[in-house]
Every structure is written in structure tokens, then in C-alpha cells.
GROMACS .gro file of C-alpha atoms in nm:
model
  415
    1UNK     CA    1  -2.774   4.188   3.184
    2UNK     CA    2  -2.509   4.427   3.317
    3UNK     CA    3  -2.140   4.334   3.314
    4UNK     CA    4  -1.842   4.537   3.425
    5UNK     CA    5  -1.553   4.629   3.197
    6UNK     CA    6  -1.345   4.322   3.290
    7UNK     CA    7  -1.635   4.084   3.242
    8UNK     CA    8  -1.737   4.247   2.914
    9UNK     CA    9  -1.377   4.205   2.799
   10UNK     CA   10  -1.385   3.834   2.888
   11UNK     CA   11  -1.713   3.782   2.704
   12UNK     CA   12  -1.596   3.985   2.404
   13UNK     CA   13  -1.272   3.787   2.377
   14UNK     CA   14  -1.462   3.459   2.404
   15UNK     CA   15  -1.694   3.568   2.123
   16UNK     CA   16  -1.404   3.677   1.905
   17UNK     CA   17  -1.224   3.346   1.962
   18UNK     CA   18  -1.540   3.153   1.879
   19UNK     CA   19  -1.594   3.353   1.561
   20UNK     CA   20  -1.227   3.318   1.466
   21UNK     CA   21  -1.232   2.941   1.517
   22UNK     CA   22  -1.549   2.905   1.308
   23UNK     CA   23  -1.399   3.123   1.034
   24UNK     CA   24  -1.072   2.929   1.035
   25UNK     CA   25  -1.258   2.598   1.023
   26UNK     CA   26  -1.470   2.708   0.726
   27UNK     CA   27  -1.167   2.863   0.557
   28UNK     CA   28  -0.964   2.544   0.603
   29UNK     CA   29  -1.253   2.338   0.464
   30UNK     CA   30  -1.282   2.565   0.160
   31UNK     CA   31  -0.907   2.543   0.110
   32UNK     CA   32  -0.910   2.163   0.115
   33UNK     CA   33  -1.203   2.151  -0.126
   34UNK     CA   34  -1.032   2.400  -0.358
   35UNK     CA   35  -0.701   2.213  -0.358
   36UNK     CA   36  -0.872   1.879  -0.426
   37UNK     CA   37  -1.084   2.028  -0.707
   38UNK     CA   38  -0.788   2.202  -0.869
   39UNK     CA   39  -0.567   1.894  -0.843
   40UNK     CA   40  -0.843   1.679  -0.992
   41UNK     CA   41  -0.888   1.919  -1.282
   42UNK     CA   42  -0.516   1.936  -1.356
   43UNK     CA   43  -0.482   1.559  -1.342
   44UNK     CA   44  -0.777   1.510  -1.576
   45UNK     CA   45  -0.643   1.766  -1.824
   46UNK     CA   46  -0.294   1.616  -1.820
   47UNK     CA   47  -0.443   1.274  -1.894
   48UNK     CA   48  -0.648   1.420  -2.180
   49UNK     CA   49  -0.342   1.596  -2.326
   50UNK     CA   50  -0.135   1.280  -2.301
   51UNK     CA   51  -0.404   1.085  -2.484
   52UNK     CA   52  -0.427   1.351  -2.754
   53UNK     CA   53  -0.051   1.344  -2.810
   54UNK     CA   54  -0.032   0.965  -2.814
   55UNK     CA   55  -0.318   0.936  -3.064
   56UNK     CA   56  -0.170   1.207  -3.285
   57UNK     CA   57   0.172   1.042  -3.293
   58UNK     CA   58   0.022   0.701  -3.375
   59UNK     CA   59  -0.263   0.792  -3.608
   60UNK     CA   60  -0.253   1.162  -3.698
   61UNK     CA   61  -0.179   1.287  -4.048
   62UNK     CA   62  -0.005   1.607  -4.149
   63UNK     CA   63  -0.291   1.723  -4.365
   64UNK     CA   64  -0.563   1.701  -4.103
   65UNK     CA   65  -0.467   1.688  -3.734
   66UNK     CA   66  -0.743   1.723  -3.477
   67UNK     CA   67  -0.825   2.064  -3.332
   68UNK     CA   68  -0.558   2.245  -3.131
   69UNK     CA   69  -0.296   2.005  -3.274
   70UNK     CA   70  -0.020   2.042  -3.532
   71UNK     CA   71   0.163   1.743  -3.677
   72UNK     CA   72   0.503   1.747  -3.845
   73UNK     CA   73   0.694   1.464  -4.015
   74UNK     CA   74   1.067   1.428  -4.077
   75UNK     CA   75   1.168   1.161  -4.331
   76UNK     CA   76   1.542   1.158  -4.387
   77UNK     CA   77   1.612   1.525  -4.454
   78UNK     CA   78   1.266   1.606  -4.581
   79UNK     CA   79   1.040   1.799  -4.333
   80UNK     CA   80   0.667   1.800  -4.399
   81UNK     CA   81   0.472   2.067  -4.203
   82UNK     CA   82   0.139   2.024  -4.379
   83UNK     CA   83  -0.102   2.288  -4.510
   84UNK     CA   84  -0.198   2.430  -4.168
   85UNK     CA   85   0.030   2.720  -4.059
   86UNK     CA   86   0.234   2.624  -3.755
   87UNK     CA   87   0.272   2.850  -3.450
   88UNK     CA   88   0.585   3.061  -3.437
   89UNK     CA   89   0.884   2.855  -3.322
   90UNK     CA   90   0.752   2.518  -3.442
   91UNK     CA   91   0.836   2.250  -3.532
   92UNK     CA   92   1.113   2.176  -3.282
   93UNK     CA   93   1.372   2.053  -3.533
   94UNK     CA   94   1.644   1.965  -3.275
   95UNK     CA   95   1.410   1.725  -3.095
   96UNK     CA   96   1.313   1.558  -3.423
   97UNK     CA   97   1.676   1.516  -3.521
   98UNK     CA   98   1.764   1.361  -3.184
   99UNK     CA   99   1.484   1.108  -3.216
  100UNK     CA  100   1.587   1.037  -3.576
  101UNK     CA  101   1.937   0.966  -3.446
  102UNK     CA  102   1.801   0.699  -3.214
  103UNK     CA  103   1.700   0.889  -2.900
  104UNK     CA  104   1.388   0.777  -2.711
  105UNK     CA  105   1.061   0.973  -2.750
  106UNK     CA  106   1.089   1.333  -2.628
  107UNK     CA  107   0.809   1.508  -2.434
  108UNK     CA  108   0.835   1.883  -2.381
  109UNK     CA  109   0.619   2.165  -2.238
  110UNK     CA  110   0.676   2.517  -2.366
  111UNK     CA  111   0.520   2.855  -2.289
  112UNK     CA  112   0.512   3.081  -2.594
  113UNK     CA  113   0.279   3.304  -2.794
  114UNK     CA  114   0.065   3.365  -2.483
  115UNK     CA  115  -0.021   2.997  -2.432
  116UNK     CA  116   0.123   2.663  -2.326
  117UNK     CA  117   0.227   2.392  -2.575
  118UNK     CA  118   0.277   2.024  -2.505
  119UNK     CA  119   0.505   1.852  -2.760
  120UNK     CA  120   0.565   1.480  -2.818
  121UNK     CA  121   0.831   1.363  -3.066
  122UNK     CA  122   0.881   0.995  -3.148
  123UNK     CA  123   0.933   0.748  -3.432
  124UNK     CA  124   0.650   0.604  -3.643
  125UNK     CA  125   0.807   0.340  -3.858
  126UNK     CA  126   1.093   0.509  -4.046
  127UNK     CA  127   0.953   0.855  -3.998
  128UNK     CA  128   0.992   1.098  -3.707
  129UNK     CA  129   0.655   1.244  -3.605
  130UNK     CA  130   0.614   1.549  -3.382
  131UNK     CA  131   0.274   1.649  -3.240
  132UNK     CA  132   0.217   1.994  -3.084
  133UNK     CA  133  -0.088   2.042  -2.862
  134UNK     CA  134  -0.212   2.393  -2.775
  135UNK     CA  135  -0.339   2.386  -2.411
  136UNK     CA  136  -0.483   2.740  -2.407
  137UNK     CA  137  -0.833   2.614  -2.324
  138UNK     CA  138  -0.709   2.391  -2.045
  139UNK     CA  139  -0.511   2.682  -1.898
  140UNK     CA  140  -0.820   2.901  -1.925
  141UNK     CA  141  -1.027   2.638  -1.743
  142UNK     CA  142  -0.772   2.633  -1.461
  143UNK     CA  143  -0.773   3.012  -1.440
  144UNK     CA  144  -1.153   3.022  -1.430
  145UNK     CA  145  -1.158   2.758  -1.157
  146UNK     CA  146  -0.913   2.959  -0.947
  147UNK     CA  147  -1.117   3.277  -0.993
  148UNK     CA  148  -1.439   3.096  -0.904
  149UNK     CA  149  -1.273   2.945  -0.601
  150UNK     CA  150  -1.140   3.286  -0.489
  151UNK     CA  151  -1.490   3.437  -0.513
  152UNK     CA  152  -1.641   3.139  -0.334
  153UNK     CA  153  -1.375   3.157  -0.067
  154UNK     CA  154  -1.438   3.529  -0.011
  155UNK     CA  155  -1.813   3.477   0.013
  156UNK     CA  156  -1.760   3.172   0.232
  157UNK     CA  157  -1.531   3.359   0.470
  158UNK     CA  158  -1.780   3.645   0.500
  159UNK     CA  159  -2.056   3.396   0.568
  160UNK     CA  160  -1.830   3.215   0.815
  161UNK     CA  161  -1.755   3.543   0.992
  162UNK     CA  162  -2.123   3.626   1.027
  163UNK     CA  163  -2.197   3.270   1.136
  164UNK     CA  164  -1.912   3.287   1.385
  165UNK     CA  165  -2.048   3.609   1.533
  166UNK     CA  166  -2.396   3.458   1.571
  167UNK     CA  167  -2.266   3.127   1.704
  168UNK     CA  168  -2.020   3.304   1.932
  169UNK     CA  169  -2.290   3.531   2.071
  170UNK     CA  170  -2.518   3.239   2.145
  171UNK     CA  171  -2.243   3.012   2.271
  172UNK     CA  172  -2.098   3.274   2.505
  173UNK     CA  173  -2.436   3.388   2.636
  174UNK     CA  174  -2.425   3.127   2.918
  175UNK     CA  175  -2.082   3.262   3.022
  176UNK     CA  176  -2.217   3.617   3.050
  177UNK     CA  177  -2.517   3.487   3.243
  178UNK     CA  178  -2.289   3.290   3.476
  179UNK     CA  179  -2.076   3.598   3.545
  180UNK     CA  180  -2.388   3.801   3.617
  181UNK     CA  181  -2.524   3.533   3.850
  182UNK     CA  182  -2.189   3.505   4.026
  183UNK     CA  183  -2.177   3.878   4.094
  184UNK     CA  184  -2.540   3.882   4.202
  185UNK     CA  185  -2.472   3.595   4.440
  186UNK     CA  186  -2.176   3.777   4.595
  187UNK     CA  187  -2.383   4.092   4.636
  188UNK     CA  188  -2.679   3.907   4.783
  189UNK     CA  189  -2.469   3.690   5.012
  190UNK     CA  190  -2.266   3.987   5.133
  191UNK     CA  191  -2.580   4.189   5.196
  192UNK     CA  192  -2.746   3.907   5.391
  193UNK     CA  193  -2.433   3.840   5.600
  194UNK     CA  194  -2.374   4.200   5.704
  195UNK     CA  195  -2.651   4.212   5.966
  196UNK     CA  196  -2.577   3.884   6.151
  197UNK     CA  197  -2.204   3.952   6.150
  198UNK     CA  198  -2.264   4.302   6.288
  199UNK     CA  199  -2.483   4.153   6.561
  200UNK     CA  200  -2.221   3.894   6.653
  201UNK     CA  201  -1.954   4.165   6.661
  202UNK     CA  202  -2.167   4.387   6.888
  203UNK     CA  203  -2.240   4.102   7.128
  204UNK     CA  204  -1.874   4.003   7.136
  205UNK     CA  205  -1.780   4.359   7.229
  206UNK     CA  206  -2.041   4.360   7.505
  207UNK     CA  207  -1.909   4.030   7.641
  208UNK     CA  208  -1.554   4.159   7.626
  209UNK     CA  209  -1.644   4.466   7.829
  210UNK     CA  210  -1.835   4.266   8.091
  211UNK     CA  211  -1.602   3.972   8.130
  212UNK     CA  212  -1.285   3.983   8.334
  213UNK     CA  213  -1.166   3.632   8.270
  214UNK     CA  214  -1.059   3.498   7.932
  215UNK     CA  215  -1.019   3.857   7.812
  216UNK     CA  216  -0.768   3.748   7.549
  217UNK     CA  217  -1.007   3.498   7.387
  218UNK     CA  218  -1.284   3.754   7.378
  219UNK     CA  219  -1.055   4.014   7.223
  220UNK     CA  220  -0.961   3.766   6.953
  221UNK     CA  221  -1.331   3.695   6.895
  222UNK     CA  222  -1.396   4.068   6.854
  223UNK     CA  223  -1.107   4.098   6.610
  224UNK     CA  224  -1.228   3.798   6.408
  225UNK     CA  225  -1.583   3.929   6.379
  226UNK     CA  226  -1.452   4.271   6.279
  227UNK     CA  227  -1.244   4.114   6.003
  228UNK     CA  228  -1.545   3.911   5.884
  229UNK     CA  229  -1.742   4.232   5.858
  230UNK     CA  230  -1.462   4.397   5.662
  231UNK     CA  231  -1.450   4.104   5.417
  232UNK     CA  232  -1.825   4.118   5.362
  233UNK     CA  233  -1.806   4.494   5.309
  234UNK     CA  234  -1.528   4.442   5.055
  235UNK     CA  235  -1.723   4.177   4.865
  236UNK     CA  236  -2.037   4.390   4.862
  237UNK     CA  237  -1.849   4.698   4.747
  238UNK     CA  238  -1.677   4.498   4.473
  239UNK     CA  239  -2.011   4.366   4.349
  240UNK     CA  240  -2.169   4.714   4.359
  241UNK     CA  241  -1.883   4.869   4.164
  242UNK     CA  242  -1.897   4.590   3.906
  243UNK     CA  243  -2.264   4.671   3.844
  244UNK     CA  244  -2.151   4.969   3.633
  245UNK     CA  245  -2.424   5.222   3.548
  246UNK     CA  246  -2.676   5.029   3.758
  247UNK     CA  247  -2.450   5.056   4.063
  248UNK     CA  248  -2.421   5.342   4.310
  249UNK     CA  249  -2.456   5.697   4.175
  250UNK     CA  250  -2.138   5.889   4.091
  251UNK     CA  251  -2.099   6.241   4.229
  252UNK     CA  252  -1.821   6.493   4.294
  253UNK     CA  253  -1.611   6.386   4.593
  254UNK     CA  254  -1.367   6.614   4.778
  255UNK     CA  255  -1.060   6.390   4.792
  256UNK     CA  256  -0.868   6.640   5.007
  257UNK     CA  257  -1.125   6.628   5.285
  258UNK     CA  258  -1.170   6.253   5.249
  259UNK     CA  259  -0.797   6.179   5.277
  260UNK     CA  260  -0.754   6.424   5.564
  261UNK     CA  261  -1.041   6.262   5.756
  262UNK     CA  262  -0.909   5.911   5.695
  263UNK     CA  263  -0.560   6.010   5.809
  264UNK     CA  264  -0.708   6.161   6.125
  265UNK     CA  265  -0.902   5.838   6.186
  266UNK     CA  266  -0.582   5.632   6.167
  267UNK     CA  267  -0.388   5.876   6.387
  268UNK     CA  268  -0.450   5.683   6.710
  269UNK     CA  269  -0.340   5.354   6.557
  270UNK     CA  270  -0.025   5.518   6.421
  271UNK     CA  271   0.053   5.666   6.762
  272UNK     CA  272   0.006   5.329   6.933
  273UNK     CA  273   0.251   5.171   6.689
  274UNK     CA  274   0.500   5.460   6.729
  275UNK     CA  275   0.471   5.539   6.357
  276UNK     CA  276   0.489   5.896   6.231
  277UNK     CA  277   0.197   5.965   5.996
  278UNK     CA  278   0.239   6.270   5.772
  279UNK     CA  279  -0.019   6.418   5.536
  280UNK     CA  280   0.091   6.666   5.271
  281UNK     CA  281  -0.177   6.809   5.047
  282UNK     CA  282  -0.335   7.131   4.921
  283UNK     CA  283  -0.546   7.334   5.161
  284UNK     CA  284  -0.832   7.329   4.909
  285UNK     CA  285  -1.078   7.074   4.769
  286UNK     CA  286  -0.953   6.842   4.497
  287UNK     CA  287  -1.261   6.693   4.334
  288UNK     CA  288  -1.299   6.357   4.159
  289UNK     CA  289  -1.619   6.203   4.030
  290UNK     CA  290  -1.705   5.876   4.195
  291UNK     CA  291  -1.859   5.685   4.486
  292UNK     CA  292  -1.754   5.840   4.816
  293UNK     CA  293  -1.782   5.518   5.019
  294UNK     CA  294  -1.566   5.330   4.768
  295UNK     CA  295  -1.301   5.605   4.760
  296UNK     CA  296  -1.299   5.621   5.139
  297UNK     CA  297  -1.248   5.244   5.148
  298UNK     CA  298  -0.961   5.280   4.900
  299UNK     CA  299  -0.777   5.539   5.112
  300UNK     CA  300  -0.841   5.339   5.430
  301UNK     CA  301  -0.699   5.024   5.269
  302UNK     CA  302  -0.385   5.208   5.158
  303UNK     CA  303  -0.327   5.343   5.509
  304UNK     CA  304  -0.411   5.012   5.675
  305UNK     CA  305  -0.169   4.829   5.448
  306UNK     CA  306   0.106   5.081   5.523
  307UNK     CA  307   0.048   5.068   5.901
  308UNK     CA  308   0.044   4.689   5.898
  309UNK     CA  309   0.389   4.671   5.744
  310UNK     CA  310   0.564   4.968   5.903
  311UNK     CA  311   0.755   4.888   6.226
  312UNK     CA  312   0.780   5.113   6.530
  313UNK     CA  313   0.986   5.425   6.463
  314UNK     CA  314   0.887   5.420   6.096
  315UNK     CA  315   0.721   5.687   5.888
  316UNK     CA  316   0.422   5.700   5.651
  317UNK     CA  317   0.385   5.994   5.416
  318UNK     CA  318   0.053   6.058   5.244
  319UNK     CA  319   0.082   6.304   4.955
  320UNK     CA  320  -0.207   6.448   4.757
  321UNK     CA  321  -0.161   6.675   4.457
  322UNK     CA  322  -0.312   6.758   4.119
  323UNK     CA  323  -0.074   6.745   3.823
  324UNK     CA  324  -0.254   6.857   3.506
  325UNK     CA  325  -0.594   6.688   3.473
  326UNK     CA  326  -0.530   6.414   3.730
  327UNK     CA  327  -0.547   6.388   4.107
  328UNK     CA  328  -0.254   6.190   4.243
  329UNK     CA  329  -0.252   6.020   4.584
  330UNK     CA  330   0.071   5.857   4.706
  331UNK     CA  331   0.117   5.658   5.028
  332UNK     CA  332   0.484   5.590   5.104
  333UNK     CA  333   0.609   5.393   5.404
  334UNK     CA  334   0.946   5.290   5.546
  335UNK     CA  335   0.831   4.938   5.625
  336UNK     CA  336   0.900   4.588   5.500
  337UNK     CA  337   0.872   4.665   5.130
  338UNK     CA  338   0.829   4.382   4.880
  339UNK     CA  339   1.000   4.205   4.594
  340UNK     CA  340   0.976   4.420   4.276
  341UNK     CA  341   0.858   4.106   4.095
  342UNK     CA  342   0.538   4.131   4.301
  343UNK     CA  343   0.474   4.491   4.192
  344UNK     CA  344   0.176   4.394   3.975
  345UNK     CA  345   0.084   4.052   4.111
  346UNK     CA  346   0.023   4.175   4.466
  347UNK     CA  347  -0.308   4.320   4.340
  348UNK     CA  348  -0.427   3.970   4.250
  349UNK     CA  349  -0.673   3.824   4.496
  350UNK     CA  350  -0.503   3.632   4.778
  351UNK     CA  351  -0.160   3.655   4.618
  352UNK     CA  352   0.139   3.609   4.849
  353UNK     CA  353   0.490   3.689   4.745
  354UNK     CA  354   0.788   3.473   4.832
  355UNK     CA  355   0.882   3.520   5.196
  356UNK     CA  356   0.584   3.743   5.256
  357UNK     CA  357   0.537   3.620   5.611
  358UNK     CA  358   0.247   3.807   5.762
  359UNK     CA  359   0.214   4.042   5.469
  360UNK     CA  360  -0.143   4.012   5.341
  361UNK     CA  361  -0.187   4.042   4.967
  362UNK     CA  362  -0.552   3.944   5.003
  363UNK     CA  363  -0.880   4.071   4.876
  364UNK     CA  364  -0.815   4.419   5.018
  365UNK     CA  365  -0.555   4.523   4.759
  366UNK     CA  366  -0.747   4.346   4.483
  367UNK     CA  367  -1.057   4.545   4.577
  368UNK     CA  368  -0.845   4.860   4.591
  369UNK     CA  369  -0.749   4.811   4.226
  370UNK     CA  370  -1.113   4.744   4.136
  371UNK     CA  371  -1.214   5.072   4.301
  372UNK     CA  372  -0.942   5.265   4.117
  373UNK     CA  373  -1.008   5.113   3.774
  374UNK     CA  374  -1.382   5.148   3.833
  375UNK     CA  375  -1.321   5.523   3.866
  376UNK     CA  376  -1.118   5.537   3.546
  377UNK     CA  377  -0.783   5.560   3.728
  378UNK     CA  378  -0.460   5.365   3.765
  379UNK     CA  379  -0.262   5.233   4.059
  380UNK     CA  380   0.104   5.138   4.077
  381UNK     CA  381   0.321   4.991   4.351
  382UNK     CA  382   0.696   5.040   4.392
  383UNK     CA  383   0.913   4.890   4.659
  384UNK     CA  384   1.216   4.688   4.758
  385UNK     CA  385   1.261   4.437   5.041
  386UNK     CA  386   1.343   4.627   5.358
  387UNK     CA  387   1.328   4.966   5.185
  388UNK     CA  388   0.959   5.046   5.214
  389UNK     CA  389   0.684   5.071   4.956
  390UNK     CA  390   0.496   5.342   4.770
  391UNK     CA  391   0.145   5.304   4.632
  392UNK     CA  392   0.040   5.572   4.383
  393UNK     CA  393  -0.319   5.623   4.272
  394UNK     CA  394  -0.408   5.852   3.981
  395UNK     CA  395  -0.770   5.948   3.920
  396UNK     CA  396  -0.925   6.179   3.658
  397UNK     CA  397  -0.980   6.522   3.812
  398UNK     CA  398  -1.339   6.631   3.852
  399UNK     CA  399  -1.483   6.979   3.797
  400UNK     CA  400  -1.312   7.252   3.998
  401UNK     CA  401  -1.530   7.386   4.281
  402UNK     CA  402  -1.658   7.739   4.226
  403UNK     CA  403  -1.453   8.002   4.404
  404UNK     CA  404  -1.175   7.760   4.503
  405UNK     CA  405  -0.828   7.913   4.522
  406UNK     CA  406  -0.496   7.760   4.607
  407UNK     CA  407  -0.389   7.879   4.952
  408UNK     CA  408  -0.077   7.672   4.998
  409UNK     CA  409   0.020   7.326   5.120
  410UNK     CA  410  -0.141   7.158   5.419
  411UNK     CA  411   0.098   6.945   5.623
  412UNK     CA  412  -0.019   6.745   5.919
  413UNK     CA  413   0.210   6.523   6.125
  414UNK     CA  414   0.073   6.256   6.359
  415UNK     CA  415   0.262   6.023   6.585
   0.00000   0.00000   0.00000
């Protein structure tokens, strides 16, 4: 399956979006699972710690508290810390004195000595009891869960990325096939229509020459069939260029001779419209690598567009030069011009700017851009309403012809 650059870009973006969506979905799922698991663990540990503290305050003894617990008693002014050494900073004497003075039970959480302590101080009969619980193992469990979740999330995201690529490739395959079929249909339909349209055009011309009556209707029929043939040629050329490497062979093309010939071909039309047509270019070959028929169509479309929108008494200047490693072709006219806002959109198929009137921003200019980009070049359009327009094409320069020397500037004026 062969796709052009634009189509490959569409397919590639679709695959990336599909992979991204799959990755985000899996990542969000892992995040939800991780949050729920962590919250469940924390809640379970907090309940366990609360139970340990409550049991210690009610039933614990100073001489033998359960593991990870320390128990202290304050009876009047006598403080009993028991035989087990207490962590640094304990007991919390101020809390015990407040409870002894009648305050309600006090629950505190402290971080010290590299761990977290939970402390409950309350009365047991006439004695103040304070239980300290070391939560180092619970904190370690939380840390291990977070590390395990981070590793699982990393592995899951990598797996999701690979899955997304595979799913995206398979899911987007029908899109690539549809684009290929669409281009093949255009090429086939254009190819099949060329012969009957050419026959109709030839017969219409013959009728127009023979007939004396209804000459105007026959002339319009000839013009319509000619335009149909041009549209089919444009569609076929577009499909052939989009075929990429499997399309027409690329070879060195003398753009100087091609432009000069095309200008000469349009000379009669320019003279009929009282438009001065000027060609300024080097009197030597300027080579580009490409398809000669496509480049000829590009130059013809530029000139046709300029002649269509240049009134009588106007001027069209065609300039060809080679700055650095590019060949630059500019077609400037003194015609209707266009809104600068349409400078890029006028290359869209069938686009019409506001107040365009008879100005045709149809498939011709869209095909022109396809030809230019298909040859690795760029095209820009500059203009203002009523102040004319300039279309500039820049193509990569091809290999210089052997023995070519610059002999000056060729200037031809027609009209």
C-alpha cells in the first residue's frame, strides 16, 4: 500500500492518537487502582493503630506492653515509665498533666527518631495512662506499596504503549486502505473519462466549425468540454503525484525552457486581453528534479490564474531566478488581488474568499500546491484587493548542466 506524505501523516497521527488514548486509559485505570489500594491500606492501618492504643490504655501494664508499644503512668506526681527504655522525647509529660487536670483524652501523632509515633493519653481510674505506638512497620508497608505501584505503573504504561501501537496499527489499517482506494478510484475514473471527454470535445469543435447557426451555444459546449478535460487531467495528475515512488519517474527538467515555452503559449491569449506579459529569467537552463508534465501544468495554472484576473491594460511579470540552492519562480499581476486573509486558504480545494465574484479558487490552485509540495518545494501567495497578486514557487535546484554558463538575463515582453 502506497500513501503520499499527507496521507501518511494522517495515518500516523491517527495511530499516535489511538496509542495515546489506550495508554491514558490504562494509566488512569492503574491510577485508580493504586489510589484505592493505598487508601484501603492506610485506613486499615489507622484502624489497627487505634485498636492498639485503646487496648493499651484500658488493659496494658507498664511492665509488659505489647510489641511496638510503650506505656507510662502518672499517679499524682509519681511517673512510672516501666523497665523498658522509652524512645527519646517520651513520655509526653505536658499531655499527661493536662489530662490529669481534667482535660479529655489527647491523641497525638509525632514524627521523630526516623519513625512515626501515635500517642493516646487518657485517664484510667485515678491514674493517667499514656500509650505510645511505633508505626515504623506500617510506614514501611505504605512505602513498599508505593514502590510496588510505581514499578507496576511503569511496566503497565510500557505494556499499554506497545498495546496502543499494535491496536492503533490494526485499527487505522482500514483508514489507510480507504485512502488508497480513494486515490485509486480517482486515478481510474480520471483515466477512463479522458478518452470519451476528448472525443466529445473533438466532435463539438467539428460541429462548431461546420455550423453557422447557434454558434454561441456550440462555442459554450466546446468550452465546457475543454474544462471537463482539464478537470480530469488535474485529478489524474493529482492521483499520480500522490502515488509517490510508484508514480511517474523523476528526471532533470529545464525550468527555464519550460517557463519560456509556457509563456509563449499564453502570448496570444494575453494579446487578446490587452495584457502585457513579461518574462524575466536567465538565458541558461535552470534544472529541477521532477515530473515535466506536472511542472508544466503548475506553470500553466499560475499563468492562467493571472490572466483570468488581470483586466485589459494590466501587466503580468514572470520572474525566474536561482538564489542559492533553490529555483524561484514568481508570477506577479496587476489584477484583482485578494484578501490577505485568503493567502493560505485559497489553496484549499474549491475555496472562495469573501466577495470573490468570478475568482476561481478551485481544484487548480489546490493541485498546484500538491505539485509543488510533491517536488519538495513551497508556494506562497501575496496580494491585496485591487492591488494585484504575486505567487512565488521555490523548488530545490537540481544538478547544474555540464558546460552551462551564465550569459545574462533573458527578457521577453508579449502583448
